């Protein structure tokens, strides 16, 4: 939710890191955002679950990647 909400507001994500302890938004807002970005019309709970697991996996890998670090962002902005 933290990434998707910032992405939707067109905020810079190059220096943002997910903080699990940070609670943002309501359950309703989170569900609406997931439905919007899921890419499926009327997705099942399984499809939403798979989407969130895949997105979480990809974002975790991105945060740990040297190519996506803030230092690399100076040379490759938006990469």
Coordinates of N, CA and C in Angstrom, one line a residue:
X1 N 0.8 -1.2 0.0 CA 0.0 0.0 0.0 C 0.9 1.3 0.0
X2 N 2.0 1.2 0.8 CA 2.8 2.4 0.9 C 3.4 2.8 -0.5
X3 N 3.9 1.8 -1.2 CA 4.4 2.1 -2.6 C 3.3 2.5 -3.5
X4 N 2.2 1.8 -3.6 CA 1.2 2.1 -4.5 C 0.5 3.4 -4.3
X5 N 0.3 3.8 -3.0 CA -0.3 5.1 -2.8 C 0.6 6.2 -3.2
X6 N 1.9 6.1 -2.9 CA 2.9 7.1 -3.4 C 3.0 7.2 -4.9
X7 N 3.0 6.0 -5.5 CA 3.0 5.9 -7.0 C 1.8 6.7 -7.6
X8 N 0.6 6.4 -7.0 CA -0.6 7.0 -7.5 C -0.5 8.6 -7.4
X9 N 0.1 9.0 -6.3 CA 0.2 10.5 -6.1 C 1.4 11.1 -6.8
X10 N 2.0 10.2 -7.6 CA 3.2 10.6 -8.5 C 4.3 11.2 -7.6
X11 N 4.6 10.6 -6.5 CA 5.7 10.9 -5.6 C 6.9 10.2 -6.1
X12 N 8.1 10.8 -5.7 CA 9.4 10.2 -6.1 C 9.6 8.9 -5.2
X13 N 9.7 7.8 -5.8 CA 9.9 6.5 -5.1 C 11.4 6.1 -5.0
X14 N 12.3 6.9 -5.6 CA 13.7 6.6 -5.6 C 14.3 6.5 -4.2
X15 N 13.8 7.3 -3.2 CA 14.4 7.4 -1.9 C 13.4 6.8 -0.8
X16 N 12.4 6.2 -1.3 CA 11.4 5.6 -0.3 C 11.7 4.2 0.0
X17 N 11.7 3.8 1.3 CA 11.8 2.4 1.7 C 10.6 2.0 2.5
X18 N 10.2 0.8 2.3 CA 9.0 0.3 3.0 C 9.4 0.1 4.5
X19 N 8.5 0.5 5.4 CA 8.7 0.4 6.8 C 7.5 -0.4 7.3
X20 N 7.7 -1.7 7.6 CA 6.6 -2.6 8.0 C 5.8 -2.1 9.2
X21 N 6.4 -1.4 10.2 CA 5.7 -0.9 11.4 C 4.8 0.3 11.1
X22 N 5.0 0.9 9.9 CA 4.2 2.1 9.6 C 2.9 1.7 9.1
X23 N 1.8 2.2 9.7 CA 0.5 1.9 9.3 C -0.1 3.2 8.6
X24 N -0.5 3.0 7.3 CA -1.0 4.1 6.5 C -2.3 3.7 5.9
X25 N -3.3 4.6 5.9 CA -4.5 4.3 5.2 C -5.4 3.4 6.0
X26 N -6.6 3.2 5.5 CA -7.6 2.3 6.1 C -7.6 1.0 5.3
X27 N -8.3 0.0 5.9 CA -8.4 -1.3 5.1 C -9.2 -1.0 3.8
X28 N -10.2 -0.2 3.9 CA -11.0 0.2 2.7 C -10.1 0.8 1.6
X29 N -9.3 1.8 2.0 CA -8.4 2.5 1.1 C -7.4 1.5 0.4
X30 N -6.9 0.6 1.3 CA -5.9 -0.4 0.8 C -6.6 -1.3 -0.3
X31 N -7.8 -1.8 0.1 CA -8.5 -2.7 -0.9 C -8.8 -2.0 -2.2
X32 N -9.3 -0.7 -2.1 CA -9.5 0.0 -3.3 C -8.3 0.2 -4.2
X33 N -7.2 0.5 -3.6 CA -5.9 0.6 -4.3 C -5.5 -0.7 -4.9
X34 N -5.6 -1.8 -4.2 CA -5.2 -3.1 -4.7 C -6.1 -3.4 -5.9
X35 N -7.4 -3.2 -5.8 CA -8.3 -3.4 -6.9 C -7.9 -2.6 -8.1
X36 N -7.5 -1.4 -7.9 CA -7.2 -0.5 -9.0 C -5.9 -0.9 -9.7
X37 N -4.9 -1.4 -9.0 CA -3.7 -1.8 -9.6 C -3.5 -3.2 -10.0
X38 N -4.4 -4.0 -9.6 CA -4.4 -5.5 -9.8 C -4.3 -5.8 -11.3
X39 N -5.0 -5.1 -12.1 CA -5.0 -5.3 -13.5 C -6.1 -6.3 -14.0
X40 N -7.0 -6.8 -13.0 CA -8.1 -7.7 -13.4 C -9.4 -7.0 -13.0
X41 N -10.4 -7.2 -13.9 CA -11.7 -6.7 -13.6 C -12.4 -7.7 -12.6
X42 N -12.8 -7.2 -11.5 CA -13.5 -8.1 -10.5 C -12.6 -9.3 -10.1
X43 N -11.4 -9.1 -9.6 CA -10.5 -10.2 -9.2 C -11.1 -11.0 -8.0
X44 N -10.7 -12.2 -8.0 CA -11.0 -13.1 -6.8 C -10.0 -12.8 -5.7
X45 N -10.3 -13.3 -4.5 CA -9.4 -13.1 -3.4 C -8.0 -13.7 -3.7
X46 N -8.1 -14.9 -4.4 CA -6.8 -15.6 -4.7 C -6.0 -14.7 -5.7
X47 N -6.6 -14.1 -6.6 CA -5.9 -13.2 -7.6 C -5.3 -12.0 -6.9
X48 N -6.1 -11.4 -5.9 CA -5.5 -10.3 -5.1 C -4.4 -10.7 -4.3
X49 N -4.5 -11.9 -3.7 CA -3.4 -12.5 -2.9 C -2.2 -12.7 -3.7
X50 N -2.3 -13.3 -4.9 CA -1.2 -13.5 -5.7 C -0.6 -12.2 -6.2
X51 N -1.4 -11.2 -6.5 CA -0.9 -9.9 -6.9 C 0.0 -9.3 -5.8
X52 N -0.6 -9.3 -4.5 CA 0.1 -8.7 -3.4 C 1.4 -9.4 -3.1
X53 N 1.4 -10.8 -3.2 CA 2.6 -11.5 -2.9 C 3.7 -11.3 -4.0
X54 N 3.3 -11.2 -5.2 CA 4.2 -10.9 -6.3 C 4.8 -9.5 -6.2
X55 N 3.9 -8.5 -5.9 CA 4.4 -7.2 -5.8 C 5.3 -7.0 -4.6
X56 N 5.0 -7.6 -3.5 CA 5.9 -7.6 -2.3 C 7.2 -8.2 -2.6
X57 N 7.2 -9.3 -3.3 CA 8.5 -10.0 -3.7 C 9.3 -9.1 -4.5
X58 N 8.7 -8.5 -5.6 CA 9.4 -7.7 -6.5 C 10.0 -6.4 -5.8
X59 N 9.2 -5.8 -5.0 CA 9.6 -4.6 -4.3 C 10.7 -4.9 -3.3
X60 N 10.6 -6.0 -2.6 CA 11.7 -6.4 -1.7 C 13.0 -6.6 -2.4
X61 N 13.0 -7.3 -3.6 CA 14.2 -7.5 -4.4 C 14.7 -6.1 -4.9
X62 N 13.8 -5.2 -5.3 CA 14.2 -3.9 -5.7 C 14.9 -3.1 -4.7
X63 N 14.4 -3.2 -3.4 CA 15.0 -2.4 -2.3 C 16.4 -2.9 -2.0
X64 N 16.7 -4.2 -2.2 CA 18.0 -4.8 -1.9 C 18.9 -4.7 -3.1
X65 N 18.5 -4.4 -4.3 CA 19.3 -4.3 -5.5 C 20.2 -3.1 -5.5
X66 N 21.5 -3.4 -5.8 CA 22.5 -2.3 -5.9 C 22.1 -1.3 -7.0
X67 N 21.4 -1.8 -8.0 CA 21.1 -1.0 -9.2 C 19.9 -0.1 -8.9
X68 N 19.2 -0.4 -7.8 CA 18.0 0.5 -7.5 C 18.2 1.3 -6.2
X69 N 19.4 1.3 -5.7 CA 19.8 2.0 -4.5 C 19.7 3.5 -4.8
X70 N 19.5 4.3 -3.8 CA 19.5 5.8 -4.0 C 20.8 6.3 -4.6
X71 N 22.0 5.6 -4.3 CA 23.2 6.1 -4.9 C 23.2 5.8 -6.4
X72 N 22.7 4.7 -6.9 CA 22.6 4.5 -8.3 C 21.6 5.4 -9.0
X73 N 20.6 5.8 -8.2 CA 19.6 6.7 -8.7 C 20.1 8.1 -9.2
X74 N 21.2 8.5 -8.6 CA 21.8 9.7 -9.0 C 22.3 9.7 -10.4
X75 N 22.8 8.5 -10.8 CA 23.3 8.3 -12.2 C 22.2 7.8 -13.1
X76 N 21.3 7.1 -12.6 CA 20.2 6.5 -13.4 C 18.9 6.9 -12.8
X77 N 18.5 8.1 -12.8 CA 17.3 8.6 -12.2 C 16.1 7.9 -12.8
X78 N 15.3 7.4 -11.9 CA 14.0 6.7 -12.3 C 14.2 5.3 -12.7
X79 N 15.5 4.8 -12.7 CA 15.8 3.4 -13.1 C 15.1 2.4 -12.1

